[in-house]
PDB file of C-alpha atoms in Angstrom:
ATOM      1  CA  MET A   1     112.091 104.789  96.831  1.00  0.00           C
ATOM      2  CA  ASP A   2     108.354 104.481  97.296  1.00  0.00           C
ATOM      3  CA  THR A   3     105.765 106.116  95.059  1.00  0.00           C
ATOM      4  CA  VAL A   4     104.761 108.742  97.615  1.00  0.00           C
ATOM      5  CA  ASP A   5     108.376 109.877  97.902  1.00  0.00           C
ATOM      6  CA  GLU A   6     108.734 110.007  94.109  1.00  0.00           C
ATOM      7  CA  GLU A   7     105.483 111.936  93.716  1.00  0.00           C
ATOM      8  CA  LEU A   8     106.406 114.288  96.560  1.00  0.00           C
ATOM      9  CA  ARG A   9     109.808 114.914  95.001  1.00  0.00           C
ATOM     10  CA  ALA A  10     108.212 115.670  91.602  1.00  0.00           C
ATOM     11  CA  LEU A  11     105.690 118.004  93.237  1.00  0.00           C
ATOM     12  CA  THR A  12     108.393 119.692  95.328  1.00  0.00           C
ATOM     13  CA  ASP A  13     110.628 120.284  92.306  1.00  0.00           C
ATOM     14  CA  ARG A  14     107.736 121.743  90.312  1.00  0.00           C
ATOM     15  CA  ILE A  15     106.528 123.972  93.170  1.00  0.00           C
ATOM     16  CA  ARG A  16     110.035 125.200  93.981  1.00  0.00           C
ATOM     17  CA  ALA A  17     110.389 126.276  90.353  1.00  0.00           C
ATOM     18  CA  GLU A  18     107.019 128.039  90.552  1.00  0.00           C
ATOM     19  CA  ALA A  19     107.163 129.600  94.012  1.00  0.00           C
ATOM     20  CA  GLY A  20     110.819 129.675  94.995  1.00  0.00           C
ATOM     21  CA  PRO A  21     111.785 129.586  98.659  1.00  0.00           C
ATOM     22  CA  ALA A  22     108.289 130.683  99.740  1.00  0.00           C
ATOM     23  CA  CYS A  23     107.172 127.054  99.517  1.00  0.00           C
ATOM     24  CA  GLU A  24     109.741 125.669 101.970  1.00  0.00           C
ATOM     25  CA  PRO A  25     107.694 126.088 105.203  1.00  0.00           C
ATOM     26  CA  LEU A  26     104.804 124.086 103.729  1.00  0.00           C
ATOM     27  CA  LEU A  27     107.043 121.145 102.958  1.00  0.00           C
ATOM     28  CA  THR A  28     107.476 120.448 106.672  1.00  0.00           C
ATOM     29  CA  ALA A  29     104.377 122.087 108.220  1.00  0.00           C
ATOM     30  CA  PRO A  30     102.245 120.003 110.590  1.00  0.00           C
ATOM     31  CA  PRO A  31      98.778 118.812 109.462  1.00  0.00           C
ATOM     32  CA  ASP A  32      96.744 121.529 111.181  1.00  0.00           C
ATOM     33  CA  GLU A  33      98.799 124.266 109.525  1.00  0.00           C
ATOM     34  CA  LEU A  34      98.330 122.545 106.174  1.00  0.00           C
ATOM     35  CA  ALA A  35      94.580 122.364 106.737  1.00  0.00           C
ATOM     36  CA  ASP A  36      94.548 126.092 107.519  1.00  0.00           C
ATOM     37  CA  VAL A  37      96.175 126.763 104.132  1.00  0.00           C
ATOM     38  CA  LEU A  38      93.250 125.044 102.428  1.00  0.00           C
ATOM     39  CA  THR A  39      90.701 127.388 103.965  1.00  0.00           C
ATOM     40  CA  ALA A  40      92.687 130.643 104.162  1.00  0.00           C
ATOM     41  CA  HIS A  41      91.770 133.466 101.795  1.00  0.00           C
ATOM     42  CA  GLU A  42      94.100 134.538  99.018  1.00  0.00           C
ATOM     43  CA  ARG A  43      96.549 131.650  99.276  1.00  0.00           C
ATOM     44  CA  PRO A  44      98.271 130.848  95.982  1.00  0.00           C
ATOM     45  CA  LEU A  45      97.315 127.692  94.125  1.00  0.00           C
ATOM     46  CA  TRP A  46     100.749 126.136  94.667  1.00  0.00           C
ATOM     47  CA  ALA A  47     100.326 126.471  98.446  1.00  0.00           C
ATOM     48  CA  ARG A  48      96.924 124.795  98.382  1.00  0.00           C
ATOM     49  CA  GLU A  49      98.324 122.052  96.165  1.00  0.00           C
ATOM     50  CA  VAL A  50     101.224 121.280  98.509  1.00  0.00           C
ATOM     51  CA  ALA A  51      98.930 121.299 101.534  1.00  0.00           C
ATOM     52  CA  ALA A  52      96.312 119.095  99.888  1.00  0.00           C
ATOM     53  CA  PHE A  53      98.887 116.656  98.541  1.00  0.00           C
ATOM     54  CA  ARG A  54     100.612 116.203 101.885  1.00  0.00           C
ATOM     55  CA  LEU A  55      97.324 115.859 103.766  1.00  0.00           C
ATOM     56  CA  GLY A  56      95.867 113.490 101.171  1.00  0.00           C
ATOM     57  CA  CYS A  57      98.907 111.217 101.199  1.00  0.00           C
ATOM     58  CA  ALA A  58      98.660 111.140 104.988  1.00  0.00           C
ATOM     59  CA  GLY A  59      94.996 110.046 104.801  1.00  0.00           C
ATOM     60  CA  ASP A  60      93.614 113.356 106.122  1.00  0.00           C
ATOM     61  CA  ARG A  61      90.169 113.848 104.578  1.00  0.00           C
ATOM     62  CA  ARG A  62      90.305 117.617 105.008  1.00  0.00           C
ATOM     63  CA  ALA A  63      92.171 117.595 101.677  1.00  0.00           C
ATOM     64  CA  PHE A  64      89.383 115.941  99.683  1.00  0.00           C
ATOM     65  CA  GLU A  65      87.644 118.984  98.160  1.00  0.00           C
ATOM     66  CA  THR A  66      90.882 120.702  97.158  1.00  0.00           C
ATOM     67  CA  LEU A  67      92.234 117.506  95.624  1.00  0.00           C
ATOM     68  CA  VAL A  68      89.074 117.050  93.557  1.00  0.00           C
ATOM     69  CA  LEU A  69      89.400 120.607  92.266  1.00  0.00           C
ATOM     70  CA  LEU A  70      93.041 119.943  91.363  1.00  0.00           C
ATOM     71  CA  LEU A  71      92.105 116.661  89.665  1.00  0.00           C
ATOM     72  CA  ASN A  72      90.107 118.768  87.228  1.00  0.00           C
ATOM     73  CA  HIS A  73      92.784 121.442  86.681  1.00  0.00           C
ATOM     74  CA  ARG A  74      94.018 122.411  83.202  1.00  0.00           C
ATOM     75  CA  ASP A  75      97.627 121.713  84.255  1.00  0.00           C
ATOM     76  CA  ALA A  76      98.248 117.987  83.746  1.00  0.00           C
ATOM     77  CA  ALA A  77     100.974 117.849  86.421  1.00  0.00           C
ATOM     78  CA  ARG A  78      98.524 119.149  89.027  1.00  0.00           C
ATOM     79  CA  CYS A  79      95.959 116.565  87.929  1.00  0.00           C
ATOM     80  CA  VAL A  80      98.479 113.744  88.295  1.00  0.00           C
ATOM     81  CA  SER A  81      99.557 114.880  91.774  1.00  0.00           C
ATOM     82  CA  ALA A  82      95.938 115.208  92.870  1.00  0.00           C
ATOM     83  CA  ALA A  83      95.068 111.749  91.530  1.00  0.00           C
ATOM     84  CA  HIS A  84      97.990 110.234  93.422  1.00  0.00           C
ATOM     85  CA  ALA A  85      96.973 111.908  96.679  1.00  0.00           C
ATOM     86  CA  LEU A  86      93.295 110.988  96.190  1.00  0.00           C
ATOM     87  CA  ASP A  87      94.288 107.375  95.663  1.00  0.00           C
ATOM     88  CA  ARG A  88      96.276 107.432  98.919  1.00  0.00           C
ATOM     89  CA  LEU A  89      93.540 109.333 100.777  1.00  0.00           C
ATOM     90  CA  GLY A  90      91.098 106.425 100.753  1.00  0.00           C
ATOM     91  CA  ASP A  91      87.995 108.627 100.920  1.00  0.00           C
ATOM     92  CA  PRO A  92      84.856 106.751  99.807  1.00  0.00           C
ATOM     93  CA  ARG A  93      83.696 109.839  97.850  1.00  0.00           C
ATOM     94  CA  THR A  94      86.711 109.701  95.527  1.00  0.00           C
ATOM     95  CA  ALA A  95      85.326 107.275  92.930  1.00  0.00           C
ATOM     96  CA  ARG A  96      82.081 109.207  92.571  1.00  0.00           C
ATOM     97  CA  ALA A  97      83.965 112.484  92.140  1.00  0.00           C
ATOM     98  CA  ALA A  98      86.419 110.992  89.632  1.00  0.00           C
ATOM     99  CA  ALA A  99      83.538 109.442  87.673  1.00  0.00           C
ATOM    100  CA  ALA A 100      81.759 112.799  87.515  1.00  0.00           C
ATOM    101  CA  LEU A 101      84.906 114.476  86.186  1.00  0.00           C
ATOM    102  CA  ALA A 102      85.691 111.707  83.698  1.00  0.00           C
ATOM    103  CA  THR A 103      82.201 111.706  82.212  1.00  0.00           C
ATOM    104  CA  ASN A 104      81.763 115.490  82.010  1.00  0.00           C
ATOM    105  CA  PRO A 105      81.875 116.332  78.281  1.00  0.00           C
ATOM    106  CA  LEU A 106      82.829 119.935  79.066  1.00  0.00           C
ATOM    107  CA  ARG A 107      85.994 118.832  80.881  1.00  0.00           C
ATOM    108  CA  THR A 108      87.200 116.036  78.594  1.00  0.00           C
ATOM    109  CA  ALA A 109      90.507 117.770  77.856  1.00  0.00           C
ATOM    110  CA  TYR A 110      91.416 117.419  81.543  1.00  0.00           C
ATOM    111  CA  ALA A 111      89.940 113.962  82.189  1.00  0.00           C
ATOM    112  CA  ALA A 112      92.942 111.647  81.705  1.00  0.00           C
ATOM    113  CA  ALA A 113      94.053 111.721  85.349  1.00  0.00           C
ATOM    114  CA  ALA A 114      90.492 111.065  86.561  1.00  0.00           C
ATOM    115  CA  VAL A 115      90.193 108.160  84.110  1.00  0.00           C
ATOM    116  CA  ARG A 116      93.448 106.595  85.312  1.00  0.00           C
ATOM    117  CA  LEU A 117      92.422 107.121  88.935  1.00  0.00           C
ATOM    118  CA  LEU A 118      89.142 105.288  88.306  1.00  0.00           C
ATOM    119  CA  ALA A 119      91.038 102.298  86.950  1.00  0.00           C
ATOM    120  CA  ARG A 120      93.295 102.226  90.034  1.00  0.00           C
ATOM    121  CA  LEU A 121      90.347 102.535  92.429  1.00  0.00           C
ATOM    122  CA  ARG A 122      88.444  99.573  90.951  1.00  0.00           C
ATOM    123  CA  ALA A 123      85.250 101.010  92.475  1.00  0.00           C
ATOM    124  CA  PRO A 124      81.719 100.105  91.339  1.00  0.00           C
ATOM    125  CA  GLU A 125      81.614 103.451  89.483  1.00  0.00           C
ATOM    126  CA  SER A 126      84.846 102.785  87.589  1.00  0.00           C
ATOM    127  CA  ALA A 127      83.827 100.581  84.659  1.00  0.00           C
ATOM    128  CA  PRO A 128      80.510 102.345  83.900  1.00  0.00           C
ATOM    129  CA  ALA A 129      82.239 105.752  83.883  1.00  0.00           C
ATOM    130  CA  LEU A 130      85.087 104.545  81.665  1.00  0.00           C
ATOM    131  CA  ILE A 131      82.662 102.849  79.260  1.00  0.00           C
ATOM    132  CA  ALA A 132      80.492 105.968  79.018  1.00  0.00           C
ATOM    133  CA  THR A 133      83.505 108.204  78.463  1.00  0.00           C
ATOM    134  CA  LEU A 134      85.038 105.892  75.865  1.00  0.00           C
ATOM    135  CA  ASP A 135      81.761 105.544  73.961  1.00  0.00           C
ATOM    136  CA  ARG A 136      81.477 109.328  73.729  1.00  0.00           C
ATOM    137  CA  LEU A 137      85.058 109.644  72.501  1.00  0.00           C
ATOM    138  CA  LEU A 138      84.723 107.098  69.709  1.00  0.00           C
ATOM    139  CA  ALA A 139      83.001 109.639  67.471  1.00  0.00           C
ATOM    140  CA  PRO A 140      84.889 110.269  64.230  1.00  0.00           C
ATOM    141  CA  ASN A 141      87.538 112.999  64.493  1.00  0.00           C
ATOM    142  CA  ASP A 142      87.222 113.333  68.264  1.00  0.00           C
ATOM    143  CA  PRO A 143      90.367 115.200  69.370  1.00  0.00           C
ATOM    144  CA  TYR A 144      90.674 113.519  72.773  1.00  0.00           C
ATOM    145  CA  TRP A 145      92.171 110.209  71.672  1.00  0.00           C
ATOM    146  CA  ARG A 146      94.620 110.225  74.608  1.00  0.00           C
ATOM    147  CA  VAL A 147      91.709 110.256  77.051  1.00  0.00           C
ATOM    148  CA  ALA A 148      90.056 107.484  75.003  1.00  0.00           C
ATOM    149  CA  LEU A 149      93.303 105.502  75.189  1.00  0.00           C
ATOM    150  CA  ALA A 150      93.376 105.946  78.973  1.00  0.00           C
ATOM    151  CA  CYS A 151      89.791 104.610  79.064  1.00  0.00           C
ATOM    152  CA  VAL A 152      90.737 101.582  76.955  1.00  0.00           C
ATOM    153  CA  GLU A 153      93.766 100.835  79.129  1.00  0.00           C
ATOM    154  CA  GLY A 154      91.715 101.321  82.289  1.00  0.00           C
ATOM    155  CA  LEU A 155      89.006  98.976  81.043  1.00  0.00           C
ATOM    156  CA  GLY A 156      91.702  96.420  80.309  1.00  0.00           C
ATOM    157  CA  THR A 157      92.920  96.735  83.882  1.00  0.00           C
ATOM    158  CA  LEU A 158      89.400  96.391  85.260  1.00  0.00           C
ATOM    159  CA  ALA A 159      88.606  93.413  82.966  1.00  0.00           C
ATOM    160  CA  ASP A 160      84.877  94.097  83.276  1.00  0.00           C
ATOM    161  CA  PRO A 161      82.888  92.114  80.661  1.00  0.00           C
ATOM    162  CA  ARG A 162      80.443  95.028  80.255  1.00  0.00           C
ATOM    163  CA  ALA A 163      83.243  96.814  78.370  1.00  0.00           C
ATOM    164  CA  ARG A 164      83.337  94.299  75.503  1.00  0.00           C
ATOM    165  CA  PRO A 165      81.114  96.274  73.048  1.00  0.00           C
ATOM    166  CA  SER A 166      83.008  99.522  73.684  1.00  0.00           C
ATOM    167  CA  LEU A 167      86.416  97.878  73.386  1.00  0.00           C
ATOM    168  CA  THR A 168      85.334  96.109  70.198  1.00  0.00           C
ATOM    169  CA  ALA A 169      84.277  99.475  68.746  1.00  0.00           C
ATOM    170  CA  ALA A 170      87.603 100.993  69.841  1.00  0.00           C
ATOM    171  CA  GLN A 171      89.475  98.425  67.737  1.00  0.00           C
ATOM    172  CA  ALA A 172      88.325 100.323  64.628  1.00  0.00           C
ATOM    173  CA  HIS A 173      90.300 103.395  65.696  1.00  0.00           C
ATOM    174  CA  PRO A 174      93.970 103.270  64.627  1.00  0.00           C
ATOM    175  CA  ARG A 175      95.305 104.965  67.766  1.00  0.00           C
ATOM    176  CA  LEU A 176      93.279 102.692  70.037  1.00  0.00           C
ATOM    177  CA  ALA A 177      93.340  99.370  68.193  1.00  0.00           C
ATOM    178  CA  THR A 178      96.379  97.751  69.845  1.00  0.00           C
ATOM    179  CA  ALA A 179      95.321  98.717  73.363  1.00  0.00           C
ATOM    180  CA  ALA A 180      91.700  97.724  72.680  1.00  0.00           C
ATOM    181  CA  THR A 181      92.780  94.298  71.455  1.00  0.00           C
ATOM    182  CA  ALA A 182      94.921  93.803  74.579  1.00  0.00           C
ATOM    183  CA  ALA A 183      92.050  94.959  76.786  1.00  0.00           C
ATOM    184  CA  LEU A 184      89.661  92.534  75.091  1.00  0.00           C
ATOM    185  CA  ARG A 185      92.103  89.696  75.798  1.00  0.00           C
ATOM    186  CA  SER A 186      91.956  90.594  79.491  1.00  0.00           C
ATOM    187  CA  LEU A 187      88.187  89.958  79.461  1.00  0.00           C
ATOM    188  CA  SER A 188      88.654  86.288  78.576  1.00  0.00           C
TER     189      SER A 188
END
C-alpha cells in the first residue's frame, strides 16, 4: 500500500470518529466541490481538513493555505496529515511557509511536523531553519526536546556542513546526544 493510501486511511479513520457519517460525501467528492469546502463559511475543521488533504495529495494548489494552517494546528495528527499533503502538493511556497512555522518561537509546541517536512523537502530554506530552531531549543531546561530531536534528525538527513556547530552543541544534551552523534557522522 502506498503512503498516500496509508495517510488517507489514517485521516479517514480519525475523521469518521470525529464527524461520523457526515464526512462520507467528502471522501469521494470531485476537486471543485472540495475547493468549495475550503472557501465556504461555517464549514467544520474536519471538512476543511479532508478537502485540503485530498486536493493537496492530488497536486491542486487551491489547498495550500488551508494545509499551512493545519500544519500549525495544536492537534499533532492534523499537523502530520497536512505535512504529508504539503509534501505531495509540490508548491514552491511550502518550504518558506514550513520554515516560518518551524522558527516561530511562539509556535514551538506545534513545530515538529513542520521540522520534519523541511527535512523531506531538502529546500534551500531547510537547513538554515532547522539550525536556527535547534540553536534556540538548546537552552537549558527547554521543554521542547522532541522538536529539538526532530531538528537533529532532519539535519542528519540533510547532511549540511553548516549544521556542525549546532549538532556538536546538541551532543551535550542527554536526549539528543545519540541522534546528534549520528547526524554528525552523516556530515563526513
